[in-house]
CSV table of C-alpha atoms in Angstrom, one decimal:
chain,number,residue,atom,x,y,z
U,1,UNK,CA,-29.3,18.1,32.8
U,2,UNK,CA,-26.1,17.9,34.9
U,3,UNK,CA,-26.2,16.1,38.2
U,4,UNK,CA,-23.4,14.7,40.2
U,5,UNK,CA,-24.0,11.1,41.3
U,6,UNK,CA,-23.8,10.5,45.1
U,7,UNK,CA,-20.2,9.4,44.9
U,8,UNK,CA,-17.5,10.9,47.0
U,9,UNK,CA,-14.6,10.3,44.7
U,10,UNK,CA,-15.7,8.7,41.4
U,11,UNK,CA,-13.2,6.8,39.4
U,12,UNK,CA,-14.5,8.5,36.3
U,13,UNK,CA,-14.4,12.1,34.9
U,14,UNK,CA,-17.8,11.9,33.1
U,15,UNK,CA,-20.8,9.6,33.4
U,16,UNK,CA,-23.9,10.0,31.3
U,17,UNK,CA,-27.1,8.3,30.2
U,18,UNK,CA,-27.9,9.0,26.6
U,19,UNK,CA,-31.0,8.4,24.4
U,20,UNK,CA,-30.0,6.7,21.2
U,21,UNK,CA,-33.5,7.1,19.7
U,22,UNK,CA,-33.6,10.9,20.2
U,23,UNK,CA,-29.9,11.5,20.0
U,24,UNK,CA,-29.7,13.4,23.2
U,25,UNK,CA,-28.1,13.4,26.6
U,26,UNK,CA,-30.6,12.5,29.3
U,27,UNK,CA,-28.5,12.7,32.5
U,28,UNK,CA,-24.8,13.5,33.1
U,29,UNK,CA,-22.5,13.8,36.0
U,30,UNK,CA,-18.9,15.1,36.1
U,31,UNK,CA,-16.4,14.4,38.8
U,32,UNK,CA,-16.3,17.1,41.4
U,33,UNK,CA,-12.6,16.9,41.9
U,34,UNK,CA,-9.7,16.4,39.5
U,35,UNK,CA,-9.4,17.5,35.8
U,36,UNK,CA,-12.6,18.3,34.0
U,37,UNK,CA,-13.0,16.6,30.6
U,38,UNK,CA,-12.8,19.1,27.8
U,39,UNK,CA,-15.5,18.9,25.1
U,40,UNK,CA,-17.9,16.7,27.1
U,41,UNK,CA,-20.7,17.2,24.6
U,42,UNK,CA,-18.6,16.1,21.6
U,43,UNK,CA,-17.6,13.0,23.5
U,44,UNK,CA,-21.2,12.2,24.3
U,45,UNK,CA,-22.5,12.8,20.8
U,46,UNK,CA,-19.7,10.7,19.3
U,47,UNK,CA,-20.8,7.9,21.6
U,48,UNK,CA,-24.5,8.3,20.6
U,49,UNK,CA,-23.6,8.3,16.9
U,50,UNK,CA,-21.4,5.2,17.4
U,51,UNK,CA,-24.1,3.2,19.2
U,52,UNK,CA,-27.2,4.2,17.2
U,53,UNK,CA,-25.9,3.1,13.8
U,54,UNK,CA,-27.2,-0.1,12.3
U,55,UNK,CA,-25.4,-3.2,13.5
U,56,UNK,CA,-23.6,-1.2,16.2
U,57,UNK,CA,-21.9,-2.9,19.1
U,58,UNK,CA,-23.6,-3.1,22.4
U,59,UNK,CA,-20.5,-2.6,24.6
U,60,UNK,CA,-17.5,-0.5,23.6
U,61,UNK,CA,-14.2,0.2,25.2
U,62,UNK,CA,-11.9,2.8,23.6
U,63,UNK,CA,-8.4,3.5,24.7
U,64,UNK,CA,-6.9,6.9,23.9
U,65,UNK,CA,-3.6,8.5,25.0
U,66,UNK,CA,-5.0,9.8,28.3
U,67,UNK,CA,-8.5,8.4,28.7
U,68,UNK,CA,-10.6,5.3,28.5
U,69,UNK,CA,-14.2,5.4,27.2
U,70,UNK,CA,-16.8,2.8,28.1
U,71,UNK,CA,-20.2,2.7,26.4
U,72,UNK,CA,-22.9,0.2,27.0
U,73,UNK,CA,-26.3,-0.1,25.5
U,74,UNK,CA,-28.9,-1.0,28.1
U,75,UNK,CA,-29.9,-4.7,27.9
U,76,UNK,CA,-33.4,-3.7,29.2
U,77,UNK,CA,-33.9,-0.8,26.9
U,78,UNK,CA,-31.8,-0.7,23.7
U,79,UNK,CA,-32.7,3.0,23.1
U,80,UNK,CA,-30.6,3.9,26.2
U,81,UNK,CA,-26.9,3.8,26.8
U,82,UNK,CA,-24.5,4.6,29.6
U,83,UNK,CA,-21.3,6.4,28.9
U,84,UNK,CA,-18.3,6.5,31.2
U,85,UNK,CA,-15.0,8.4,30.6
U,86,UNK,CA,-12.1,8.0,33.0
U,87,UNK,CA,-8.4,8.6,33.2
U,88,UNK,CA,-6.4,5.9,31.4
U,89,UNK,CA,-4.6,5.0,34.6
U,90,UNK,CA,-7.9,3.8,36.2
U,91,UNK,CA,-8.4,0.3,37.5
U,92,UNK,CA,-10.2,-1.5,34.7
U,93,UNK,CA,-12.0,-4.0,36.8
U,94,UNK,CA,-13.4,-1.1,39.0
U,95,UNK,CA,-14.4,0.8,35.9
U,96,UNK,CA,-16.4,-2.1,34.4
U,97,UNK,CA,-18.3,-2.5,37.7
U,98,UNK,CA,-18.7,1.2,37.9
U,99,UNK,CA,-20.3,1.2,34.4
U,100,UNK,CA,-22.9,-1.2,35.7
U,101,UNK,CA,-23.5,0.8,38.9
U,102,UNK,CA,-23.9,4.1,37.0
U,103,UNK,CA,-26.3,2.4,34.5
U,104,UNK,CA,-28.4,1.2,37.5
U,105,UNK,CA,-28.3,4.6,39.2
U,106,UNK,CA,-29.3,6.4,36.0
U,107,UNK,CA,-32.0,3.9,35.1
U,108,UNK,CA,-35.4,5.6,34.7
W,1,UNK,CA,-6.7,-4.5,-4.9
W,2,UNK,CA,-4.1,-6.1,-7.2
W,3,UNK,CA,-5.0,-8.5,-10.0
W,4,UNK,CA,-2.8,-11.0,-8.3
W,5,UNK,CA,-4.7,-10.7,-5.1
W,6,UNK,CA,-8.0,-11.0,-7.0
W,7,UNK,CA,-6.7,-14.1,-8.7
W,8,UNK,CA,-5.9,-15.7,-5.4
W,9,UNK,CA,-9.3,-14.8,-4.0
W,10,UNK,CA,-10.9,-16.3,-7.1
W,11,UNK,CA,-9.2,-19.6,-6.5
W,12,UNK,CA,-10.2,-19.6,-2.8
W,13,UNK,CA,-13.8,-18.9,-3.6
W,14,UNK,CA,-13.9,-21.6,-6.4
W,15,UNK,CA,-12.4,-24.2,-4.0
W,16,UNK,CA,-14.9,-23.3,-1.2
W,17,UNK,CA,-17.8,-23.6,-3.6
W,18,UNK,CA,-16.8,-26.8,-5.2
W,19,UNK,CA,-15.4,-28.8,-2.3
W,20,UNK,CA,-13.1,-31.6,-3.5
W,21,UNK,CA,-11.3,-31.8,-6.9
W,22,UNK,CA,-8.8,-30.0,-9.1
W,23,UNK,CA,-9.0,-26.5,-10.4
W,24,UNK,CA,-7.0,-26.6,-13.6
W,25,UNK,CA,-5.8,-23.6,-15.5
W,26,UNK,CA,-6.0,-24.5,-19.2
W,27,UNK,CA,-4.0,-22.5,-21.8
W,28,UNK,CA,-5.6,-21.7,-25.2
W,29,UNK,CA,-3.5,-24.4,-26.8
W,30,UNK,CA,-5.1,-27.0,-24.5
W,31,UNK,CA,-2.1,-27.6,-22.3
W,32,UNK,CA,-2.4,-27.2,-18.6
W,33,UNK,CA,-0.6,-24.2,-17.0
W,34,UNK,CA,-1.0,-26.0,-13.6
W,35,UNK,CA,-3.6,-27.1,-11.1
W,36,UNK,CA,-4.8,-26.6,-7.6
W,37,UNK,CA,-6.0,-29.6,-5.6
W,38,UNK,CA,-8.7,-29.1,-3.1
W,39,UNK,CA,-10.3,-31.4,-0.4
W,40,UNK,CA,-13.4,-30.5,1.6
W,41,UNK,CA,-13.2,-26.9,0.5
W,42,UNK,CA,-9.6,-26.5,1.6
W,43,UNK,CA,-6.5,-26.1,-0.6
W,44,UNK,CA,-4.2,-29.2,-0.5
W,45,UNK,CA,-1.6,-28.6,-3.1
W,46,UNK,CA,-0.8,-26.6,-6.3
W,47,UNK,CA,1.6,-27.0,-9.1
W,48,UNK,CA,2.4,-24.6,-11.9
W,49,UNK,CA,4.4,-25.3,-15.1
W,50,UNK,CA,6.3,-22.1,-14.6
W,51,UNK,CA,7.3,-22.8,-11.0
W,52,UNK,CA,11.0,-22.4,-10.1
W,53,UNK,CA,11.3,-24.0,-6.7
W,54,UNK,CA,10.8,-27.8,-6.6
W,55,UNK,CA,8.9,-29.4,-3.8
W,56,UNK,CA,11.9,-31.8,-3.3
W,57,UNK,CA,14.2,-28.8,-2.6
W,58,UNK,CA,11.8,-27.4,0.0
W,59,UNK,CA,11.4,-30.9,1.6
W,60,UNK,CA,15.2,-31.4,1.8
W,61,UNK,CA,15.7,-28.0,3.3
W,62,UNK,CA,13.0,-28.7,5.9
W,63,UNK,CA,14.1,-32.2,6.8
W,64,UNK,CA,17.0,-31.0,9.0
W,65,UNK,CA,19.5,-33.4,7.2
W,66,UNK,CA,17.4,-36.4,8.1
W,67,UNK,CA,16.8,-37.1,4.5
W,68,UNK,CA,19.1,-37.2,1.4
W,69,UNK,CA,18.0,-36.5,-2.1
W,70,UNK,CA,18.5,-40.2,-2.9
W,71,UNK,CA,16.2,-41.3,0.0
W,72,UNK,CA,13.6,-38.7,-1.1
W,73,UNK,CA,13.7,-39.9,-4.7
W,74,UNK,CA,13.2,-43.5,-3.5
W,75,UNK,CA,10.2,-42.3,-1.5
W,76,UNK,CA,8.8,-40.5,-4.6
W,77,UNK,CA,9.0,-43.7,-6.6
W,78,UNK,CA,7.4,-45.7,-3.9
W,79,UNK,CA,4.5,-43.2,-3.6
W,80,UNK,CA,3.9,-43.4,-7.4
W,81,UNK,CA,3.7,-47.2,-7.3
W,82,UNK,CA,1.4,-47.2,-4.2
W,83,UNK,CA,-0.6,-44.1,-5.2
W,84,UNK,CA,0.1,-42.5,-1.8
W,85,UNK,CA,0.6,-38.8,-1.1
W,86,UNK,CA,4.3,-38.1,-0.7
W,87,UNK,CA,4.0,-35.9,2.4
W,88,UNK,CA,2.0,-38.4,4.4
W,89,UNK,CA,4.5,-41.1,3.4
W,90,UNK,CA,7.5,-39.1,4.5
W,91,UNK,CA,5.7,-38.4,7.8
W,92,UNK,CA,5.0,-42.1,8.4
W,93,UNK,CA,8.7,-42.8,7.9
W,94,UNK,CA,9.7,-40.0,10.2
W,95,UNK,CA,11.8,-38.3,7.5
W,96,UNK,CA,10.1,-34.9,8.1
W,97,UNK,CA,8.1,-33.5,10.9
W,98,UNK,CA,4.6,-32.2,10.4
W,99,UNK,CA,5.4,-28.6,10.9
W,100,UNK,CA,8.3,-28.6,8.3
W,101,UNK,CA,6.1,-30.5,5.9
W,102,UNK,CA,3.2,-28.1,6.3
W,103,UNK,CA,5.6,-25.1,5.7
W,104,UNK,CA,7.1,-26.7,2.6
W,105,UNK,CA,3.6,-27.7,1.2
W,106,UNK,CA,2.2,-24.2,1.9
W,107,UNK,CA,5.1,-22.4,0.3
W,108,UNK,CA,5.1,-24.6,-2.8
W,109,UNK,CA,1.3,-24.2,-3.1
W,110,UNK,CA,1.4,-20.5,-2.7
W,111,UNK,CA,4.1,-20.0,-5.3
W,112,UNK,CA,2.1,-22.1,-7.7
W,113,UNK,CA,-1.1,-20.3,-6.9
W,114,UNK,CA,0.5,-16.9,-7.6
W,115,UNK,CA,1.9,-18.2,-10.9
W,116,UNK,CA,-1.5,-19.5,-11.9
W,117,UNK,CA,-3.3,-16.4,-10.7
W,118,UNK,CA,-1.2,-14.4,-13.1
W,119,UNK,CA,-2.0,-16.6,-16.1
W,120,UNK,CA,-4.5,-15.3,-18.6
W,121,UNK,CA,-6.5,-18.4,-19.4
W,122,UNK,CA,-9.6,-20.3,-18.3
W,123,UNK,CA,-10.1,-22.3,-15.2
W,124,UNK,CA,-11.6,-25.8,-15.4
W,125,UNK,CA,-12.9,-27.8,-12.4
W,126,UNK,CA,-12.4,-31.5,-12.3
W,127,UNK,CA,-14.4,-33.3,-9.6
W,128,UNK,CA,-12.5,-35.7,-7.4
W,129,UNK,CA,-14.2,-38.7,-5.7
W,130,UNK,CA,-11.2,-40.6,-4.3
W,131,UNK,CA,-9.9,-40.8,-0.8
W,132,UNK,CA,-9.4,-37.5,1.0
W,133,UNK,CA,-6.2,-35.9,2.2
W,134,UNK,CA,-4.9,-35.7,5.8
W,135,UNK,CA,-6.8,-32.6,7.0
W,136,UNK,CA,-3.8,-31.4,8.9
W,137,UNK,CA,-1.9,-31.1,5.6
W,138,UNK,CA,-4.5,-29.0,3.9
W,139,UNK,CA,-4.8,-25.2,4.1
W,140,UNK,CA,-7.5,-22.7,5.1
W,141,UNK,CA,-8.1,-19.4,3.3
W,142,UNK,CA,-6.2,-17.7,6.1
W,143,UNK,CA,-3.2,-20.0,5.6
W,144,UNK,CA,-3.2,-19.4,1.9
W,145,UNK,CA,-3.6,-15.6,2.1
W,146,UNK,CA,-0.9,-15.2,4.8
W,147,UNK,CA,1.3,-17.8,2.9
W,148,UNK,CA,1.0,-15.7,-0.3
W,149,UNK,CA,2.0,-12.6,1.7
W,150,UNK,CA,4.9,-14.4,3.2
W,151,UNK,CA,6.4,-15.0,-0.3
W,152,UNK,CA,6.6,-11.3,-0.8
W,153,UNK,CA,7.7,-10.2,2.7
W,154,UNK,CA,8.6,-13.4,4.7
W,155,UNK,CA,10.0,-11.5,7.7
W,156,UNK,CA,6.8,-9.5,8.3
W,157,UNK,CA,4.6,-12.6,8.3
W,158,UNK,CA,7.0,-14.5,10.6
W,159,UNK,CA,7.3,-11.6,13.0
W,160,UNK,CA,3.6,-11.0,13.2
W,161,UNK,CA,2.8,-14.7,13.6
W,162,UNK,CA,5.2,-14.8,16.5
W,163,UNK,CA,3.7,-11.6,18.0
W,164,UNK,CA,0.1,-12.8,17.7
W,165,UNK,CA,0.9,-16.2,19.2
W,166,UNK,CA,2.5,-14.5,22.2
W,167,UNK,CA,-0.5,-12.3,22.7
W,168,UNK,CA,-3.6,-14.5,22.2
W,169,UNK,CA,-5.1,-16.8,24.9
W,170,UNK,CA,-6.4,-20.2,24.3
W,171,UNK,CA,-9.6,-20.3,22.2
W,172,UNK,CA,-9.0,-16.8,20.7
W,173,UNK,CA,-8.5,-16.0,17.0
W,174,UNK,CA,-6.2,-13.2,15.8
W,175,UNK,CA,-5.0,-11.8,12.6
W,176,UNK,CA,-3.2,-8.8,11.2
W,177,UNK,CA,-4.2,-7.1,8.0
W,178,UNK,CA,-2.9,-4.3,5.8
W,179,UNK,CA,-5.9,-2.3,4.4
W,180,UNK,CA,-3.9,-0.6,1.7
W,181,UNK,CA,-0.4,-0.2,0.2
W,182,UNK,CA,1.8,-2.8,-1.5
W,183,UNK,CA,1.3,-5.3,1.4
W,184,UNK,CA,-2.5,-5.1,1.3
W,185,UNK,CA,-4.1,-8.3,2.6
W,186,UNK,CA,-3.8,-10.8,5.4
W,187,UNK,CA,-0.3,-10.7,6.9
W,188,UNK,CA,-0.5,-13.3,9.6
W,189,UNK,CA,-3.1,-15.2,11.6
W,190,UNK,CA,-3.5,-17.6,14.5
W,191,UNK,CA,-6.5,-19.7,15.3
W,192,UNK,CA,-8.3,-19.0,12.0
W,193,UNK,CA,-7.8,-22.4,10.4
W,194,UNK,CA,-11.4,-23.4,10.6
W,195,UNK,CA,-12.7,-20.3,8.9
W,196,UNK,CA,-14.0,-20.2,5.4
W,197,UNK,CA,-13.3,-17.2,3.2
W,198,UNK,CA,-16.6,-15.5,3.8
W,199,UNK,CA,-16.4,-15.9,7.6
W,200,UNK,CA,-12.8,-14.5,7.5
W,201,UNK,CA,-14.0,-11.5,5.5
W,202,UNK,CA,-16.9,-10.9,7.9
W,203,UNK,CA,-14.6,-10.8,10.9
W,204,UNK,CA,-12.1,-8.5,9.1
W,205,UNK,CA,-14.9,-6.2,8.0
W,206,UNK,CA,-16.3,-6.0,11.6
W,207,UNK,CA,-12.8,-5.3,12.9
W,208,UNK,CA,-12.3,-2.5,10.4
W,209,UNK,CA,-15.6,-1.1,11.4
W,210,UNK,CA,-14.6,-1.0,15.0
W,211,UNK,CA,-11.3,0.6,14.1
W,212,UNK,CA,-13.2,3.3,12.3
W,213,UNK,CA,-15.5,3.8,15.3
W,214,UNK,CA,-12.4,4.3,17.5
W,215,UNK,CA,-11.0,6.8,15.0
W,216,UNK,CA,-13.9,9.2,16.0
W,217,UNK,CA,-12.1,9.9,19.3
W,218,UNK,CA,-8.5,9.2,18.1
W,219,UNK,CA,-8.5,6.0,20.0
W,220,UNK,CA,-5.3,3.9,20.1
W,221,UNK,CA,-7.3,0.7,20.4
W,222,UNK,CA,-10.9,-0.5,20.8
W,223,UNK,CA,-12.8,-3.4,22.2
W,224,UNK,CA,-16.5,-4.1,21.3
W,225,UNK,CA,-19.1,-6.8,21.4
W,226,UNK,CA,-20.9,-7.4,18.1
W,227,UNK,CA,-23.5,-10.1,18.4
W,228,UNK,CA,-21.9,-13.1,20.1
W,229,UNK,CA,-18.3,-12.1,19.5
W,230,UNK,CA,-16.0,-9.6,21.2
W,231,UNK,CA,-13.3,-7.9,19.1
W,232,UNK,CA,-10.2,-6.0,20.1
W,233,UNK,CA,-8.5,-3.9,17.4
W,234,UNK,CA,-5.5,-1.6,17.4
W,235,UNK,CA,-3.1,-0.2,14.8
W,236,UNK,CA,0.5,-1.1,15.1
W,237,UNK,CA,3.3,-0.4,12.6
W,238,UNK,CA,0.6,0.8,10.2
W,239,UNK,CA,-1.2,-2.5,10.3
W,240,UNK,CA,-4.6,-3.4,11.8
W,241,UNK,CA,-4.3,-6.2,14.5
W,242,UNK,CA,-7.4,-8.0,15.7
W,243,UNK,CA,-8.1,-10.5,18.4
W,244,UNK,CA,-11.6,-12.2,18.6
W,245,UNK,CA,-13.0,-14.0,21.5
W,246,UNK,CA,-16.4,-15.5,22.2
W,247,UNK,CA,-17.5,-16.2,25.8
W,248,UNK,CA,-19.2,-14.3,28.6
W,249,UNK,CA,-15.9,-12.9,29.9
W,250,UNK,CA,-14.5,-12.1,26.5
W,251,UNK,CA,-15.1,-8.3,26.7
W,252,UNK,CA,-13.3,-7.7,30.0
W,253,UNK,CA,-10.5,-10.2,29.0
W,254,UNK,CA,-9.9,-8.3,25.7
W,255,UNK,CA,-9.9,-5.0,27.5
W,256,UNK,CA,-7.1,-6.2,29.8
W,257,UNK,CA,-5.2,-7.6,26.8
W,258,UNK,CA,-5.5,-4.4,24.8
W,259,UNK,CA,-4.2,-2.3,27.7
W,260,UNK,CA,-1.2,-4.5,28.2
W,261,UNK,CA,-0.5,-4.5,24.4
W,262,UNK,CA,-0.8,-0.7,24.2
W,263,UNK,CA,0.7,0.5,27.5
């Protein structure tokens, strides 16, 4: 399911909630403006694989040449996680609070 | 992993398991090839029969001309009579500073340890029940492993120690490791003095795991929280660098640090 969050100009390119138990994407939203992230599915499934393994971290930040990835396992339901991908130039403080906001917004 | 590296790890494990005493390497003819002294699970001092550099040369080099050979020899004699450790005696007299003394002791100890690790003979443990050593003049596994590395490539260890100290914040631990190649092992560290060998390996293995997770998306660096600890890892000059932090703000702090290190 793809559904834009009610956000005029999000700081991210892709936001999603994933199920770690079932290994699937539950909700996702892409930025309406700006560059679209290529291979969204592979990014999301890489995040699922990373977070569902035994002893996996509960919060992850990855820095690539052009992007930053933030993944967080829900403290309330460890079978769910929020994924946020944003341009590398993004304000990090804003992204971290956006991660929490998106997690709340996507919460079942 | 090289046999030499295995030998050093064997010594560190033995010391950690047995606490305080001397680990003696005994040749088949009964003579001692050398010994490693340990106190409270930390390495204090090592001596090998085949060692080239003498401790006195290292001490004189590190004394910044405050001490002549004659003064040092007098101090050695006094320590023998009074049964006092030489390093602590020199410190009391102000003939060396603690940093120079630690450097000289570590270098001498690591040279001896490598010599002994290469010997093909049995180890013997002799329990020690006397007074302990000054803890600030004893060495953690991280000190010994990076000290052994510094014997092979001193510039690399010095350079990375300086870089790490400039990058870490108070209360953080950091280290740099080479996973393969001729320089395999711990290159440099800061803030890992209180870690035993197993704890150090656990941290390194978590850091490597995080680095592998990041490789899935070609990440240049990664930060993650495992249990109570937050880790930042990145590859630089072919080596894996790691910073570890442990409070509520550790994750966001490490994210900021990583971004400033990898602009």
